[in-house]
mmCIF file of C-alpha atoms and ligand atoms in Angstrom:
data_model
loop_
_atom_site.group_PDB
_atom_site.id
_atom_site.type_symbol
_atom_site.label_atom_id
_atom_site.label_comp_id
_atom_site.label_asym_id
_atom_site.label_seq_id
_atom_site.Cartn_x
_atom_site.Cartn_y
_atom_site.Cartn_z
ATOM 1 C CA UNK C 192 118.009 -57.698 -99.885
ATOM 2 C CA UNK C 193 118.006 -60.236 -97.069
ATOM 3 C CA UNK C 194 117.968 -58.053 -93.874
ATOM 4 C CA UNK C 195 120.870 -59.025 -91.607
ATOM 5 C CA UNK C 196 119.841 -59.383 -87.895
ATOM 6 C CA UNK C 197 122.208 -56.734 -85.402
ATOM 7 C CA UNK C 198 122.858 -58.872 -81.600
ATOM 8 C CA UNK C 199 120.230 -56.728 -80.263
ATOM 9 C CA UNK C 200 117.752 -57.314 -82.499
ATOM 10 C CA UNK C 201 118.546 -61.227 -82.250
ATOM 11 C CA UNK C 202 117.920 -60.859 -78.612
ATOM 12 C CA UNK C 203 114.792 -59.034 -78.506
ATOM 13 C CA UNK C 204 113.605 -61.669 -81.306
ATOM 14 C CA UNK C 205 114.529 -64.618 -78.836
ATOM 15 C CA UNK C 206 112.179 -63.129 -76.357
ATOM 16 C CA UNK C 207 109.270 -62.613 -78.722
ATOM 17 C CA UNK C 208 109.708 -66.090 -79.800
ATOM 18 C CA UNK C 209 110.166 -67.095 -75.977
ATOM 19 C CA UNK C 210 106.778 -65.788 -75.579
ATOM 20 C CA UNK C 211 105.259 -67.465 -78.726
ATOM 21 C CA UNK C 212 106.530 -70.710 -77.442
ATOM 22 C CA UNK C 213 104.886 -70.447 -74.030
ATOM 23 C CA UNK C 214 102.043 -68.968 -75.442
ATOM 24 C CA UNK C 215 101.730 -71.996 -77.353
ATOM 25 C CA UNK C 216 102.827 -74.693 -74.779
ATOM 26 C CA UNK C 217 99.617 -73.313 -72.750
ATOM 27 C CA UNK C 218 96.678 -73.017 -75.584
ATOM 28 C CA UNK C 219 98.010 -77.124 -76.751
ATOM 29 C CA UNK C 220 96.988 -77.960 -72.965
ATOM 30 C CA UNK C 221 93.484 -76.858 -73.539
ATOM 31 C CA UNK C 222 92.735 -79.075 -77.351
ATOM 32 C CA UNK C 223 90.458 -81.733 -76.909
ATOM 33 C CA UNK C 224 87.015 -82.566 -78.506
ATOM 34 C CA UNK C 225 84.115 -80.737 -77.952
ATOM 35 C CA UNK C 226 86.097 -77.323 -77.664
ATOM 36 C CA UNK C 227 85.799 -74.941 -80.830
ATOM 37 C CA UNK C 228 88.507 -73.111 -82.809
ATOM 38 C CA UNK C 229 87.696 -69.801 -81.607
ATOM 39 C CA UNK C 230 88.304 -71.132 -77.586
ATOM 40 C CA UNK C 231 91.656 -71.562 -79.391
ATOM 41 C CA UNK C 232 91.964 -68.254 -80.523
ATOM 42 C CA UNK C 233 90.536 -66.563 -77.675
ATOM 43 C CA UNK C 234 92.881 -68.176 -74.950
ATOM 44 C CA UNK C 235 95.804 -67.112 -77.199
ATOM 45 C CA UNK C 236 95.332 -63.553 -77.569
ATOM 46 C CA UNK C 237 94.473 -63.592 -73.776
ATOM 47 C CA UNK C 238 98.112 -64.959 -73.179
ATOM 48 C CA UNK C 239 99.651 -62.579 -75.662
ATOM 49 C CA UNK C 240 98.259 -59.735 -74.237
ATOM 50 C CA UNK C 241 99.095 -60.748 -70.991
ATOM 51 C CA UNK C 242 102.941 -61.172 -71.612
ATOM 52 C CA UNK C 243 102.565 -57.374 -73.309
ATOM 53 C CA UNK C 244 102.870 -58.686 -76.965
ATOM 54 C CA UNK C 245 100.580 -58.022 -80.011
ATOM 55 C CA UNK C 246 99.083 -60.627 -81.759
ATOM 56 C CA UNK C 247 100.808 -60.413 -84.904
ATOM 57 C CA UNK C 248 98.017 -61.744 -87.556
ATOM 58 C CA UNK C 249 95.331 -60.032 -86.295
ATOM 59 C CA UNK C 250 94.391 -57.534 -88.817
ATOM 60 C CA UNK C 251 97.391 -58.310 -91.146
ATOM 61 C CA UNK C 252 95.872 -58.124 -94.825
ATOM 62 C CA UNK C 253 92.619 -57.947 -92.821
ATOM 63 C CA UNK C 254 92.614 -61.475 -91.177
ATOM 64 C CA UNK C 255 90.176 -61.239 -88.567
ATOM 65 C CA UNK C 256 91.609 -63.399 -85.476
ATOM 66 C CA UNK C 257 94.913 -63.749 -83.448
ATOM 67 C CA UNK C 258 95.276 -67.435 -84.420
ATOM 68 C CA UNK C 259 94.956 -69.570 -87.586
ATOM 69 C CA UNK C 260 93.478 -72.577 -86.439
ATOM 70 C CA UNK C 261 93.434 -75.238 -89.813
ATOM 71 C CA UNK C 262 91.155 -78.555 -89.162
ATOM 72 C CA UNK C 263 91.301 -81.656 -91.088
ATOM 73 C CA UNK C 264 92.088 -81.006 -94.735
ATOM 74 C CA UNK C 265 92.386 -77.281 -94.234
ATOM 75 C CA UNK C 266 96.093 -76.502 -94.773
ATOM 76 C CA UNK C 267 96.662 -72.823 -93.411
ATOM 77 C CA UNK C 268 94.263 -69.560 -92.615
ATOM 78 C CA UNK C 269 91.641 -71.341 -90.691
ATOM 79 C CA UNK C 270 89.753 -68.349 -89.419
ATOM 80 C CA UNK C 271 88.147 -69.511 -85.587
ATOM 81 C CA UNK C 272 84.612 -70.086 -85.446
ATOM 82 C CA UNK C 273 82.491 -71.596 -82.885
ATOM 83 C CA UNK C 274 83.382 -75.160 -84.656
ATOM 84 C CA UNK C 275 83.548 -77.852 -82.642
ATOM 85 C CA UNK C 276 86.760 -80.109 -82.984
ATOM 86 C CA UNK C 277 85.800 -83.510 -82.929
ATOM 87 C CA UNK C 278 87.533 -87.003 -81.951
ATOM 88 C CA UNK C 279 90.034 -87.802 -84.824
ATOM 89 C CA UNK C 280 90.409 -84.561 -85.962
ATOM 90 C CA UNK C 281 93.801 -83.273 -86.753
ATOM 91 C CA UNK C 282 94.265 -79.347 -85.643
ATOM 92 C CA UNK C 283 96.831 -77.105 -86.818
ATOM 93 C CA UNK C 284 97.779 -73.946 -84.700
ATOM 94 C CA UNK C 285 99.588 -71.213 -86.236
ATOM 95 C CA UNK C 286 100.199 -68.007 -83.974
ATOM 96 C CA UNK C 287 102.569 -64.704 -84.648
ATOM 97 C CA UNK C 288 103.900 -62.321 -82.121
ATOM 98 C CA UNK C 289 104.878 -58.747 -82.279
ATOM 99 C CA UNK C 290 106.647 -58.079 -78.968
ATOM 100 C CA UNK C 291 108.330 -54.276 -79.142
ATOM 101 C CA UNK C 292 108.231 -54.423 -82.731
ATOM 102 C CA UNK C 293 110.035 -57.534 -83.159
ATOM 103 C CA UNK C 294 108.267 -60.463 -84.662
ATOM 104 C CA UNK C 295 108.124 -64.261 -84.264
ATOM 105 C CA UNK C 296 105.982 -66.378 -85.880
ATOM 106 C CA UNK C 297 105.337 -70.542 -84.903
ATOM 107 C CA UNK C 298 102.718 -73.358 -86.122
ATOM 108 C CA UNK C 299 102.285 -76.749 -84.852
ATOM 109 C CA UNK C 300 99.484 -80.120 -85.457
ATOM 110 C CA UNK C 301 97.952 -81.130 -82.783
ATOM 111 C CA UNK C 302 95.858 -85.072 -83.281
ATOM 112 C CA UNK C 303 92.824 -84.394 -81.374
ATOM 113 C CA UNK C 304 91.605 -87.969 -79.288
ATOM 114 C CA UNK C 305 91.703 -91.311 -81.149
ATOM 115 C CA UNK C 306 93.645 -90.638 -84.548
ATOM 116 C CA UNK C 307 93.606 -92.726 -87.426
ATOM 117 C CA UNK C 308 97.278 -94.059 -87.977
ATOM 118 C CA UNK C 309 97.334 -92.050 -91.504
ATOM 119 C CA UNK C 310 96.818 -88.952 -89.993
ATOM 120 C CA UNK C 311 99.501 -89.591 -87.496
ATOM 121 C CA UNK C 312 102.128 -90.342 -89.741
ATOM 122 C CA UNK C 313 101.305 -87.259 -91.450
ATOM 123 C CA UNK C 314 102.164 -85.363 -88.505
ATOM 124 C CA UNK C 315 105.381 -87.175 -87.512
ATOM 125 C CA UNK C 316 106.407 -86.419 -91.197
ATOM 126 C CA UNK C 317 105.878 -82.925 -91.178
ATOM 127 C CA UNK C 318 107.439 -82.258 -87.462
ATOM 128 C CA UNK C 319 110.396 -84.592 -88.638
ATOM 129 C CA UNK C 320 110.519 -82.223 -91.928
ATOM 130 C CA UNK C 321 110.397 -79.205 -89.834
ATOM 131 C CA UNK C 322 113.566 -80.428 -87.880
ATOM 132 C CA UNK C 323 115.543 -81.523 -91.256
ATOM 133 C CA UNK C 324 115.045 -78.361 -93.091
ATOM 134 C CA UNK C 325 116.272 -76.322 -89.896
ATOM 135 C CA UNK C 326 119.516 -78.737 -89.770
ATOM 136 C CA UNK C 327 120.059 -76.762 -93.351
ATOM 137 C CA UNK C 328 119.704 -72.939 -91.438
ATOM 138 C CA UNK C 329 123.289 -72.875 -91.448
ATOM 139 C CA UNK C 330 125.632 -70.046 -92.654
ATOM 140 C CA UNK C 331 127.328 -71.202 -96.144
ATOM 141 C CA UNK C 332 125.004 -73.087 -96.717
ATOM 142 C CA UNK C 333 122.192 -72.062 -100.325
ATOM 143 C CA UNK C 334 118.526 -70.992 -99.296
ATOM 144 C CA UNK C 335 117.398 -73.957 -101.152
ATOM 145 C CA UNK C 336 119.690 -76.469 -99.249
ATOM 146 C CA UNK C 337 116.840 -75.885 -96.689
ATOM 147 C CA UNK C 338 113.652 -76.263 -99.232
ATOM 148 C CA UNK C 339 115.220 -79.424 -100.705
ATOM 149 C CA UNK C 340 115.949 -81.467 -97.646
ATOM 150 C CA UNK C 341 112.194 -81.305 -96.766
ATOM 151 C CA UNK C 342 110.629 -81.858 -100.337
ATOM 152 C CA UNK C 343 112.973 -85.255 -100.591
ATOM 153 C CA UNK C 344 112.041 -86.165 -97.023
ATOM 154 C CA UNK C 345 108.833 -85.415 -97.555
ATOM 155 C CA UNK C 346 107.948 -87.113 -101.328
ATOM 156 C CA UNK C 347 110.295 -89.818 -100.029
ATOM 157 C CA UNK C 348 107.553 -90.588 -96.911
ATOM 158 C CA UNK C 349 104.470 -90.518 -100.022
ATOM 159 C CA UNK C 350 103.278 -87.378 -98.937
ATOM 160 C CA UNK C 351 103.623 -84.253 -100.798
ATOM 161 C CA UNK C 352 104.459 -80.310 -99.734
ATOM 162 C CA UNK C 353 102.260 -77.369 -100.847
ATOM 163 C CA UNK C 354 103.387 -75.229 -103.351
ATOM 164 C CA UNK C 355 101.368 -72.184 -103.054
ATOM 165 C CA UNK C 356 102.350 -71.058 -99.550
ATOM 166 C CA UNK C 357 106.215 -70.282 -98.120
ATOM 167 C CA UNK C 358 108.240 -69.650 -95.497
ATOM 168 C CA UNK C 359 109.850 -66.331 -95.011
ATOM 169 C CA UNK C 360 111.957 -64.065 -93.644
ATOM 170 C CA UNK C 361 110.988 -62.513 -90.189
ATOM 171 C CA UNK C 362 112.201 -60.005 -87.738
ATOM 172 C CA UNK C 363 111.444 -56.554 -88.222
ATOM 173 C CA UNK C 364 108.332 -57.539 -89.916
ATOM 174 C CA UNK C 365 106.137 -60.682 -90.059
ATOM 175 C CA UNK C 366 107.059 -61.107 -93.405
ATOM 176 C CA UNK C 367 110.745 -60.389 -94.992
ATOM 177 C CA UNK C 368 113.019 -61.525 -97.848
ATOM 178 C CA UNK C 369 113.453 -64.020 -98.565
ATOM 179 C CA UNK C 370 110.612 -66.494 -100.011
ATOM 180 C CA UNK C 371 111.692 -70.088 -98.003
ATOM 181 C CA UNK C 372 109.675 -72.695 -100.136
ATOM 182 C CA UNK C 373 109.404 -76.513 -99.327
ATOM 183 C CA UNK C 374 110.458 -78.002 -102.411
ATOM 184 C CA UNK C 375 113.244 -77.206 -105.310
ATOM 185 C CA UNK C 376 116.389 -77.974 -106.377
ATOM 186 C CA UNK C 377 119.340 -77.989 -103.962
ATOM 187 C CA UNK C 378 122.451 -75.435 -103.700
ATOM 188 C CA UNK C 379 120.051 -72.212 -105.072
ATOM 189 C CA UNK C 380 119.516 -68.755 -104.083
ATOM 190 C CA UNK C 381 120.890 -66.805 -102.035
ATOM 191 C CA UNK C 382 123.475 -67.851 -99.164
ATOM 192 C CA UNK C 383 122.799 -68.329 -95.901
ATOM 193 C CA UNK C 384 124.409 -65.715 -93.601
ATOM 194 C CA UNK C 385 125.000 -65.086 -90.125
ATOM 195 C CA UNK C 386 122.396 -62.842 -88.724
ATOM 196 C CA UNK C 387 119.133 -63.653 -91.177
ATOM 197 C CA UNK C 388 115.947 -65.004 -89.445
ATOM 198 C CA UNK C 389 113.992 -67.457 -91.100
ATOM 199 C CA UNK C 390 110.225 -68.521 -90.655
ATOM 200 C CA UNK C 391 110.963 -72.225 -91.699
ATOM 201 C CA UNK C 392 107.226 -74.029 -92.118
ATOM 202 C CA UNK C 393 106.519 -76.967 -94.142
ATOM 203 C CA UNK C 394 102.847 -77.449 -95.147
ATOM 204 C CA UNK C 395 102.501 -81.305 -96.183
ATOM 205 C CA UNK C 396 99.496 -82.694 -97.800
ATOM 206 C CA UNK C 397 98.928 -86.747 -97.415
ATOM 207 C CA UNK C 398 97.732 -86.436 -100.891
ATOM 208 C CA UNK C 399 98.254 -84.318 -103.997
ATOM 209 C CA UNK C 400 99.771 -80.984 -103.242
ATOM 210 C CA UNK C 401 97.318 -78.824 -104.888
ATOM 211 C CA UNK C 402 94.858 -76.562 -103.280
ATOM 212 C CA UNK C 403 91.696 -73.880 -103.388
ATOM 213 C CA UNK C 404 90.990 -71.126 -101.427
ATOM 214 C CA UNK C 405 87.723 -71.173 -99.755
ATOM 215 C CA UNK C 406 85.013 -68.265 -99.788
ATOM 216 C CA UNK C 407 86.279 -66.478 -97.011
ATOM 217 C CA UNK C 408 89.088 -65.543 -99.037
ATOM 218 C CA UNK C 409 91.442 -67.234 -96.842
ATOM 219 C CA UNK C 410 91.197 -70.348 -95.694
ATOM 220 C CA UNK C 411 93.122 -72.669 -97.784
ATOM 221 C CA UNK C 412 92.062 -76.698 -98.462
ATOM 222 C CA UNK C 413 93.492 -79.176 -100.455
ATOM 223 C CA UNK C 414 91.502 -79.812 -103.371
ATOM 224 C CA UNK C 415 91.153 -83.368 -103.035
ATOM 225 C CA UNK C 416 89.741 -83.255 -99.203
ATOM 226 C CA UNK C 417 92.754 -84.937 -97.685
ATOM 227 C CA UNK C 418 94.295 -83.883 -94.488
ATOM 228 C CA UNK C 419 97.194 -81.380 -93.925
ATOM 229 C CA UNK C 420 99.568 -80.857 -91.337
ATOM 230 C CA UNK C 421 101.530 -77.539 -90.627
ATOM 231 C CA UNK C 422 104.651 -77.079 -88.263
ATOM 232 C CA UNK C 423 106.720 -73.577 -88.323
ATOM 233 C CA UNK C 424 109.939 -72.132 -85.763
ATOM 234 C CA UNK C 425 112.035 -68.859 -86.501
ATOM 235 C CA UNK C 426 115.190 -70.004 -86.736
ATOM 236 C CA UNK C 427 118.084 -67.744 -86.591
ATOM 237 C CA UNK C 428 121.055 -68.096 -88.647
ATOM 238 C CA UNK C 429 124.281 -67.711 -86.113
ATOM 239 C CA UNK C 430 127.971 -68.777 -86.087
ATOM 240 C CA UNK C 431 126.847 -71.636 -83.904
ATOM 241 C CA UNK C 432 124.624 -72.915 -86.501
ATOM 242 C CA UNK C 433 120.926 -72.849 -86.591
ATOM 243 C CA UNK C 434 119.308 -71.613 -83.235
ATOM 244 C CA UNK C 435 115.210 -71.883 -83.002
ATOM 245 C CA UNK C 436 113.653 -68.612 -81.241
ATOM 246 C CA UNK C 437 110.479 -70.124 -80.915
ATOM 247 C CA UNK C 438 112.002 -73.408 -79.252
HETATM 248 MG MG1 MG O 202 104.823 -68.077 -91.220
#
């Protein structure tokens, strides 16, 4: 069952995701070379505590830290470290907030100095990809109306989307019904309805799609080194059409 949101529960998850966003908006301002992924995480569970939220990964399945901070060809689950982030790096920030029990959840690449053109058209892909598969959140239309638009955009660009990690429901709990994968066949699954709340979040890889986990148990890679690029929003599902609570 796909939970169905009540008004209440879509306004409490606008603020969480209010909060995620400005959480976010602030730690961006401070990623530049030199500082290390756990300044990252640090500065963002300072903010979330300080706008009375909970930091929604931290101790989720165990994961250690309040953000996932994913360098280079790491694709999601970077666990902060005191590793430096150097010029030309690419640096994805994924962050998850549980304000009052309500959950929002929000990931975004950041280039970090001088950034080889590659690596920048990797991230203009997978923010573009991000937008196209949210034009889908709409009520009527299939689940996989959304994971199709961003695997054509996405193959169609000569990049390619990760298969192992989703998307997923949200509200109530970080993760709900249903699975929202990047890539399948159009006008599947379930329909959309008024009232579900989806974490949209295409992973894109600027070469093959598969990857490994690393030792820590977490972090994931793509196996053939290559860079990644991760961007996420809750999106509601309303009469209106698809509204972003982490916008
Ligand atoms: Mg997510």
């Amino acid at each position: 069952m796909i939970p169905i949101k009540s008004e209440k529960d879509l306004r409490m998850l606008e603020r969480s995701g209010h909060i995620l966003s400005s959480v976010m908006r602030k730690v961006q301002k401070i990623v530049r070379p030199g500082i290390t992924t756990l300044d990252i995480d640090r500065l963002s569970e300072e903010l979330i505590l300080k706008e009375d939220a909970v930091p929604a990964f931290k101790g989720y399945n165990g994961f250690p830290a309040t953000a996932c901070v994913s360098v280079n060809e790491e694709i999601v689950h970077g666990i902060p470290a005191p590793r430096k982030i150097l010029d030309g790096d690419i640096v994805s920030i994924d962050l998850g907030v549980n304000y009052q029990g309500y959950f929002s959840d929000m990931a975004l690449t950041l280039p970090v100095g001088q950034v080889g053109e590659s690596k920048k058209k990797l991230i203009e892909v997978t923010r573009k990809a991000l937008d196209i598969g949210i034009k889908q959140a709409c009520a009527g239309n299939y689940l996989s109306d959304i994971s199709h638009s961003i695997q054509s955009f996405v193959e169609g660009c000569g990049f390619s989307v990760v298969r192992q990690f989703v998307g997923h429901g949200i509200g109530i709990a970080l993760h709900e019904e249903p699975e929202v994968p990047n890539f399948g066949e159009a006008r599947l699954g379930p329909l959309l309805k008024k009232g579900m709340v989806l974490a949209i979040e295409p992973m894109v890889n600027m070469g093959s799609w598969e990857c490994l986990i690393e030792g820590n148990g977490w972090t994931a890679v793509t196996k053939d080194g290559l860079a990644s690029a991760h961007f996420e929003h809750t999106v509601a599902v309303t009469e209106k059409g698809p509204l972003i609570l982490t916008g």
